[in-house]
Coordinates of N, CA, C and O in Angstrom, one line a residue:
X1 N 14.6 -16.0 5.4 CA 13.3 -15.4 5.2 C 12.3 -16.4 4.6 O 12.7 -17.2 3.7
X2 N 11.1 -16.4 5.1 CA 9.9 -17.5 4.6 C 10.1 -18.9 5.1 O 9.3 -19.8 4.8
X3 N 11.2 -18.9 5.9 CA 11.3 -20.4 6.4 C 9.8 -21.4 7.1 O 9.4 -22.6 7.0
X4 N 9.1 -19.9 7.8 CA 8.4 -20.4 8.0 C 7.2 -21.0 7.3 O 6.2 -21.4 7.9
X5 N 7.5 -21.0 5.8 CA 6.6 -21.6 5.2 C 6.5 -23.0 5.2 O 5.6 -23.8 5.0
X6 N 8.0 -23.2 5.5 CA 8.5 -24.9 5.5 C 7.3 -25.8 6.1 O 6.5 -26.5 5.5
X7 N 7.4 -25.5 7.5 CA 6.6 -25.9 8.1 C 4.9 -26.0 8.3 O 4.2 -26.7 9.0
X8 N 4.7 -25.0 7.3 CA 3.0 -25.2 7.1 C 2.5 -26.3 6.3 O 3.0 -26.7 5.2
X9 N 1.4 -26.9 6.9 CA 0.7 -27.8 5.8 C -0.2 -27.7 5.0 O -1.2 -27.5 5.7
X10 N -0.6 -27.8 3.7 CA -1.2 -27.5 2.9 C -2.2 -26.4 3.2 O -2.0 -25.2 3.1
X11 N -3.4 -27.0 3.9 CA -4.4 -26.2 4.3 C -3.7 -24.8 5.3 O -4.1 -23.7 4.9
X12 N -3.1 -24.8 6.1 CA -2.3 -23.6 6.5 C -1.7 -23.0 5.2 O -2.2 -21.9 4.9
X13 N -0.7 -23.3 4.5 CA -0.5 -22.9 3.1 C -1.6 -21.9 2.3 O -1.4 -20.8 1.7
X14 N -2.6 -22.6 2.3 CA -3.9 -22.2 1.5 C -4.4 -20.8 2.2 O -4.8 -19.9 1.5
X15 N -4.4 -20.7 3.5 CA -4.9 -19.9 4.5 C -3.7 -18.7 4.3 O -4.1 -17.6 3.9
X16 N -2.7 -18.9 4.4 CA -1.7 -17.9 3.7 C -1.9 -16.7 2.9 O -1.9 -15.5 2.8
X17 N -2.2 -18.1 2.3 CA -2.4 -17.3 0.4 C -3.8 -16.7 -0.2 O -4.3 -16.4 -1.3
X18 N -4.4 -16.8 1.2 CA -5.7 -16.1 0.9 C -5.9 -14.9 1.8 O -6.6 -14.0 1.5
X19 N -4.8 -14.9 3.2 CA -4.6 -14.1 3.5 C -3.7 -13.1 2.9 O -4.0 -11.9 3.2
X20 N -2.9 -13.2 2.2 CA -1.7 -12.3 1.0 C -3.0 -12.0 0.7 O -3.3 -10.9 1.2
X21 N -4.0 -12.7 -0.2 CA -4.5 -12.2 -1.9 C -5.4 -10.7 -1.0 O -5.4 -9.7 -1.6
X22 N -6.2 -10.7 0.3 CA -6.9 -10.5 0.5 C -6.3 -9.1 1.1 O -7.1 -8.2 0.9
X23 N -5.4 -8.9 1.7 CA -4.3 -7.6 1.7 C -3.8 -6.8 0.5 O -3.7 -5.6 0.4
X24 N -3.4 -7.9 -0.7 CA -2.9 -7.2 -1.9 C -4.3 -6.8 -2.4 O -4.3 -5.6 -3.0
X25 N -5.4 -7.4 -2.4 CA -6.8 -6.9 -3.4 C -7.1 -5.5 -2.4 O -7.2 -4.5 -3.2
X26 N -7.3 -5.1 -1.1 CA -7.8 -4.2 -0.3 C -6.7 -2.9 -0.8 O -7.2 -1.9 -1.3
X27 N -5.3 -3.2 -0.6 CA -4.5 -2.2 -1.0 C -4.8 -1.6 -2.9 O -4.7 -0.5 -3.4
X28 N -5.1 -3.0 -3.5 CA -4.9 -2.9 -4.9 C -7.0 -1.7 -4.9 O -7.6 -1.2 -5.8
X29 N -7.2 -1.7 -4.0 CA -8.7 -1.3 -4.3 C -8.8 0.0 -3.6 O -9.9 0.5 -3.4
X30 N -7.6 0.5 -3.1 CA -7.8 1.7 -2.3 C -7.9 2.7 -3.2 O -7.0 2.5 -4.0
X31 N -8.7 3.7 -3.4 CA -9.0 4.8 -4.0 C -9.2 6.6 -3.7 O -9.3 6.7 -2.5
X32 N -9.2 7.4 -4.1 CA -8.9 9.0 -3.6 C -8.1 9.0 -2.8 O -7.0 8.5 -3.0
X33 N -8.5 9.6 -1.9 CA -7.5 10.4 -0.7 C -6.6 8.9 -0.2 O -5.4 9.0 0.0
X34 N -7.0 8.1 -0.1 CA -6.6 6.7 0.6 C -5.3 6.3 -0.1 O -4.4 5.7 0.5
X35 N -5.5 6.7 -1.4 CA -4.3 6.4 -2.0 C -2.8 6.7 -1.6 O -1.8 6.1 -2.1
X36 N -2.6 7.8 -0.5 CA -1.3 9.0 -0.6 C -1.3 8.1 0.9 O -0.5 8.7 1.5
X37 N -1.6 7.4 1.4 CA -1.6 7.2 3.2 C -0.5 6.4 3.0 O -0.2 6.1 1.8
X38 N 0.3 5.7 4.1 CA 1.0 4.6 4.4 C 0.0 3.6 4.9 O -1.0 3.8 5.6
X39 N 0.5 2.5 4.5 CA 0.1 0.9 4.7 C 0.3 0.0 5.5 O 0.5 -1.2 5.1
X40 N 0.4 0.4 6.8 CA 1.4 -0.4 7.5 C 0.6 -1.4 7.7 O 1.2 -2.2 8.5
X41 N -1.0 -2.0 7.1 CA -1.5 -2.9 7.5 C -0.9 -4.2 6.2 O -1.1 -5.4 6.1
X42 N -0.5 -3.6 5.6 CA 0.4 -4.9 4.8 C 1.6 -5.4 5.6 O 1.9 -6.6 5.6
X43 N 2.3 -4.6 6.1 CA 3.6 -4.8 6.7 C 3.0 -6.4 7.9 O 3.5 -7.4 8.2
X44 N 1.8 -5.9 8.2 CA 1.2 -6.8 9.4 C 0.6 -8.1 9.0 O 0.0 -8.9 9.7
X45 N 1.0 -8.2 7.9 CA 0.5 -9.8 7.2 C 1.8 -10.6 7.2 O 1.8 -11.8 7.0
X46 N 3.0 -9.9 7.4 CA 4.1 -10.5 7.1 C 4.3 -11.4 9.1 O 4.1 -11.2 10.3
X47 N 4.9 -12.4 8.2 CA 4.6 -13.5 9.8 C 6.4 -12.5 11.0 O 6.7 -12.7 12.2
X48 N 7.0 -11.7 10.3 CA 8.0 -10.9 11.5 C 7.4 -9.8 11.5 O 7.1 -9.1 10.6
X49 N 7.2 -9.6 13.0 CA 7.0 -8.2 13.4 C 8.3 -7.5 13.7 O 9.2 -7.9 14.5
X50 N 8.2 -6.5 13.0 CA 9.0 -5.6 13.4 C 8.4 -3.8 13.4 O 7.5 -3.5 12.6
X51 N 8.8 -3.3 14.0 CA 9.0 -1.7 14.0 C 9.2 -1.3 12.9 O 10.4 -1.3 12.7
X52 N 8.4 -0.8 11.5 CA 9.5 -0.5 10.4 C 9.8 1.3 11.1 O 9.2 2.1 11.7
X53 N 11.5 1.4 10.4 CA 12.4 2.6 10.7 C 11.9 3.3 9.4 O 12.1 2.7 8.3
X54 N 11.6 4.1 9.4 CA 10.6 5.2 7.8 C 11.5 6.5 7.9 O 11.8 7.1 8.9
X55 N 11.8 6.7 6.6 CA 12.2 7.6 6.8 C 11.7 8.9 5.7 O 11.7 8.6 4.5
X56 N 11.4 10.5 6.1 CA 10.3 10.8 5.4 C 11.2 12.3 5.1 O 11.9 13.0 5.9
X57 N 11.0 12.4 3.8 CA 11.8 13.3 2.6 C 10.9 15.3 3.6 O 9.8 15.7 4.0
X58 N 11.6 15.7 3.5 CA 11.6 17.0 4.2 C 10.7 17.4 2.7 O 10.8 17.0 1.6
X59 N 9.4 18.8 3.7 CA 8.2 18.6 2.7 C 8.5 19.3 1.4 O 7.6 19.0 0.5
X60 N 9.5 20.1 0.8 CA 9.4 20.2 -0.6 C 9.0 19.4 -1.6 O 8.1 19.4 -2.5
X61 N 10.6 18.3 -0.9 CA 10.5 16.9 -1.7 C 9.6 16.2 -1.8 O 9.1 15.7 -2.9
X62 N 9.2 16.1 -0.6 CA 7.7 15.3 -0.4 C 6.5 15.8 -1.4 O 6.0 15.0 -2.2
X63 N 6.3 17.0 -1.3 CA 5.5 17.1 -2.2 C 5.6 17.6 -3.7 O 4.6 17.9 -4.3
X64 N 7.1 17.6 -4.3 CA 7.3 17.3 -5.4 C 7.0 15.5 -6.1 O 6.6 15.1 -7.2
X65 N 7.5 14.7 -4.3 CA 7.0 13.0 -5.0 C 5.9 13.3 -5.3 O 5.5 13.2 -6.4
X66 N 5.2 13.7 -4.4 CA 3.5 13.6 -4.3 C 3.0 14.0 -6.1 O 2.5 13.1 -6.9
X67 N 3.2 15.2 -6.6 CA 3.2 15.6 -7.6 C 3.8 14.6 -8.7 O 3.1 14.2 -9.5
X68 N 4.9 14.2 -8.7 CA 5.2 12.8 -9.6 C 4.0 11.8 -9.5 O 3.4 11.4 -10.5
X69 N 3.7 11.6 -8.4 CA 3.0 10.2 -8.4 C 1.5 10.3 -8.9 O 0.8 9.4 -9.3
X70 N 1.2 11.8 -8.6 CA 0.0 11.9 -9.3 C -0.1 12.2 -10.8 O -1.2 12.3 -11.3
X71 N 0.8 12.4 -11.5 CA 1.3 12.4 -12.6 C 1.2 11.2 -13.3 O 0.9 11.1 -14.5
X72 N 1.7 10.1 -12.3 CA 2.1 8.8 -12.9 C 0.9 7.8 -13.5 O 0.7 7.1 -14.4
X73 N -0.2 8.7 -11.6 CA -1.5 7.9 -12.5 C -2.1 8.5 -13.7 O -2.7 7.8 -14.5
X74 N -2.0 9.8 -13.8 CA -2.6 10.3 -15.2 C -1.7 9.7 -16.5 O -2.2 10.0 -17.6
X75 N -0.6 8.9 -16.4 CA -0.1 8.1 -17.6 C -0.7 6.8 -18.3 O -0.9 6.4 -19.4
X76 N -0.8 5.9 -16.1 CA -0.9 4.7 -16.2 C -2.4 4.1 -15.7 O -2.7 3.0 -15.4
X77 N -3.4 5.4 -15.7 CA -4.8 4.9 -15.4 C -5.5 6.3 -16.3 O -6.4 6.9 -15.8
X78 N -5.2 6.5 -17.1 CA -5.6 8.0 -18.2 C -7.3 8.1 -18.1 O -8.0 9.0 -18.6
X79 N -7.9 6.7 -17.4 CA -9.1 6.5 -17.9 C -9.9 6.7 -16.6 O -11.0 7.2 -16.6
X80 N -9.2 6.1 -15.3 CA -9.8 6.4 -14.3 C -10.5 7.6 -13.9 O -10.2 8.7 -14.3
X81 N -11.8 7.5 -12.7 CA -12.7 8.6 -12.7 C -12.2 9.3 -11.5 O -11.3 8.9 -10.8
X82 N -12.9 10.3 -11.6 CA -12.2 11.4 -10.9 C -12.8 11.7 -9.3 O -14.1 11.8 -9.1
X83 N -11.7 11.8 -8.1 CA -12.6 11.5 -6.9 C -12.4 13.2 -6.6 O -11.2 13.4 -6.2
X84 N -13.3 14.3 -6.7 CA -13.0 15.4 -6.9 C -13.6 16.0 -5.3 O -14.3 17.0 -5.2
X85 N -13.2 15.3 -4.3 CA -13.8 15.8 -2.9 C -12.2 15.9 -1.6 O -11.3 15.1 -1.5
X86 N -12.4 17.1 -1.0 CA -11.6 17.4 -0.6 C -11.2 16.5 0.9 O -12.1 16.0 1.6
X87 N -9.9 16.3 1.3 CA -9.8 15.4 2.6 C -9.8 16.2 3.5 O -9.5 17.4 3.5
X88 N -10.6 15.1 4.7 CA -11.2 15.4 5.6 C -10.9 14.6 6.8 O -11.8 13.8 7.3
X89 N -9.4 14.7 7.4 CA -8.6 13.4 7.7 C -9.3 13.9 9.4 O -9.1 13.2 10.4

């Protein structure tokens, strides 16, 4: 895994890692409703394509995680503002 880094040269190197920063900032910047989606456009920065195989929790569970995770941000963002508009997918 990453072999193919070997063979990049610096300036390709650089192009990389602006391409990473520039996927992790867009995901790191997603906000409301956008937050609960899957990402498969990070998976697509990775130089193997593959099919990812997903596999998805029957909806109780699902929406018990959902409920954790919105919990999680009321621990670890207590300060963040509130996007109080309903989705509209």
């Amino acid at each position: 895994m990453d072999n193919d880094l070997q063979a990049l040269d610096r300036d390709a190197l650089i192009a990389e890692v602006k391409k990473l920063g520039g996927g992790i900032r867009a995901h790191r910047d997603t906000s409301g409703h956008d937050l609960c989606w899957h990402h498969p456009d990070l998976w697509d920065l990775l130089p193997e394509k593959t099919t990812p195989s997903i596999a998805v929790p029957p909806w109780p569970k699902f929406m018990r995680g959902c409920i954790q995770y919105r919990q999680s941000l009321d621990r670890q963002a207590p300060d963040a503002s509130i996007h109080d508009k309903e989705f509209n997918g």
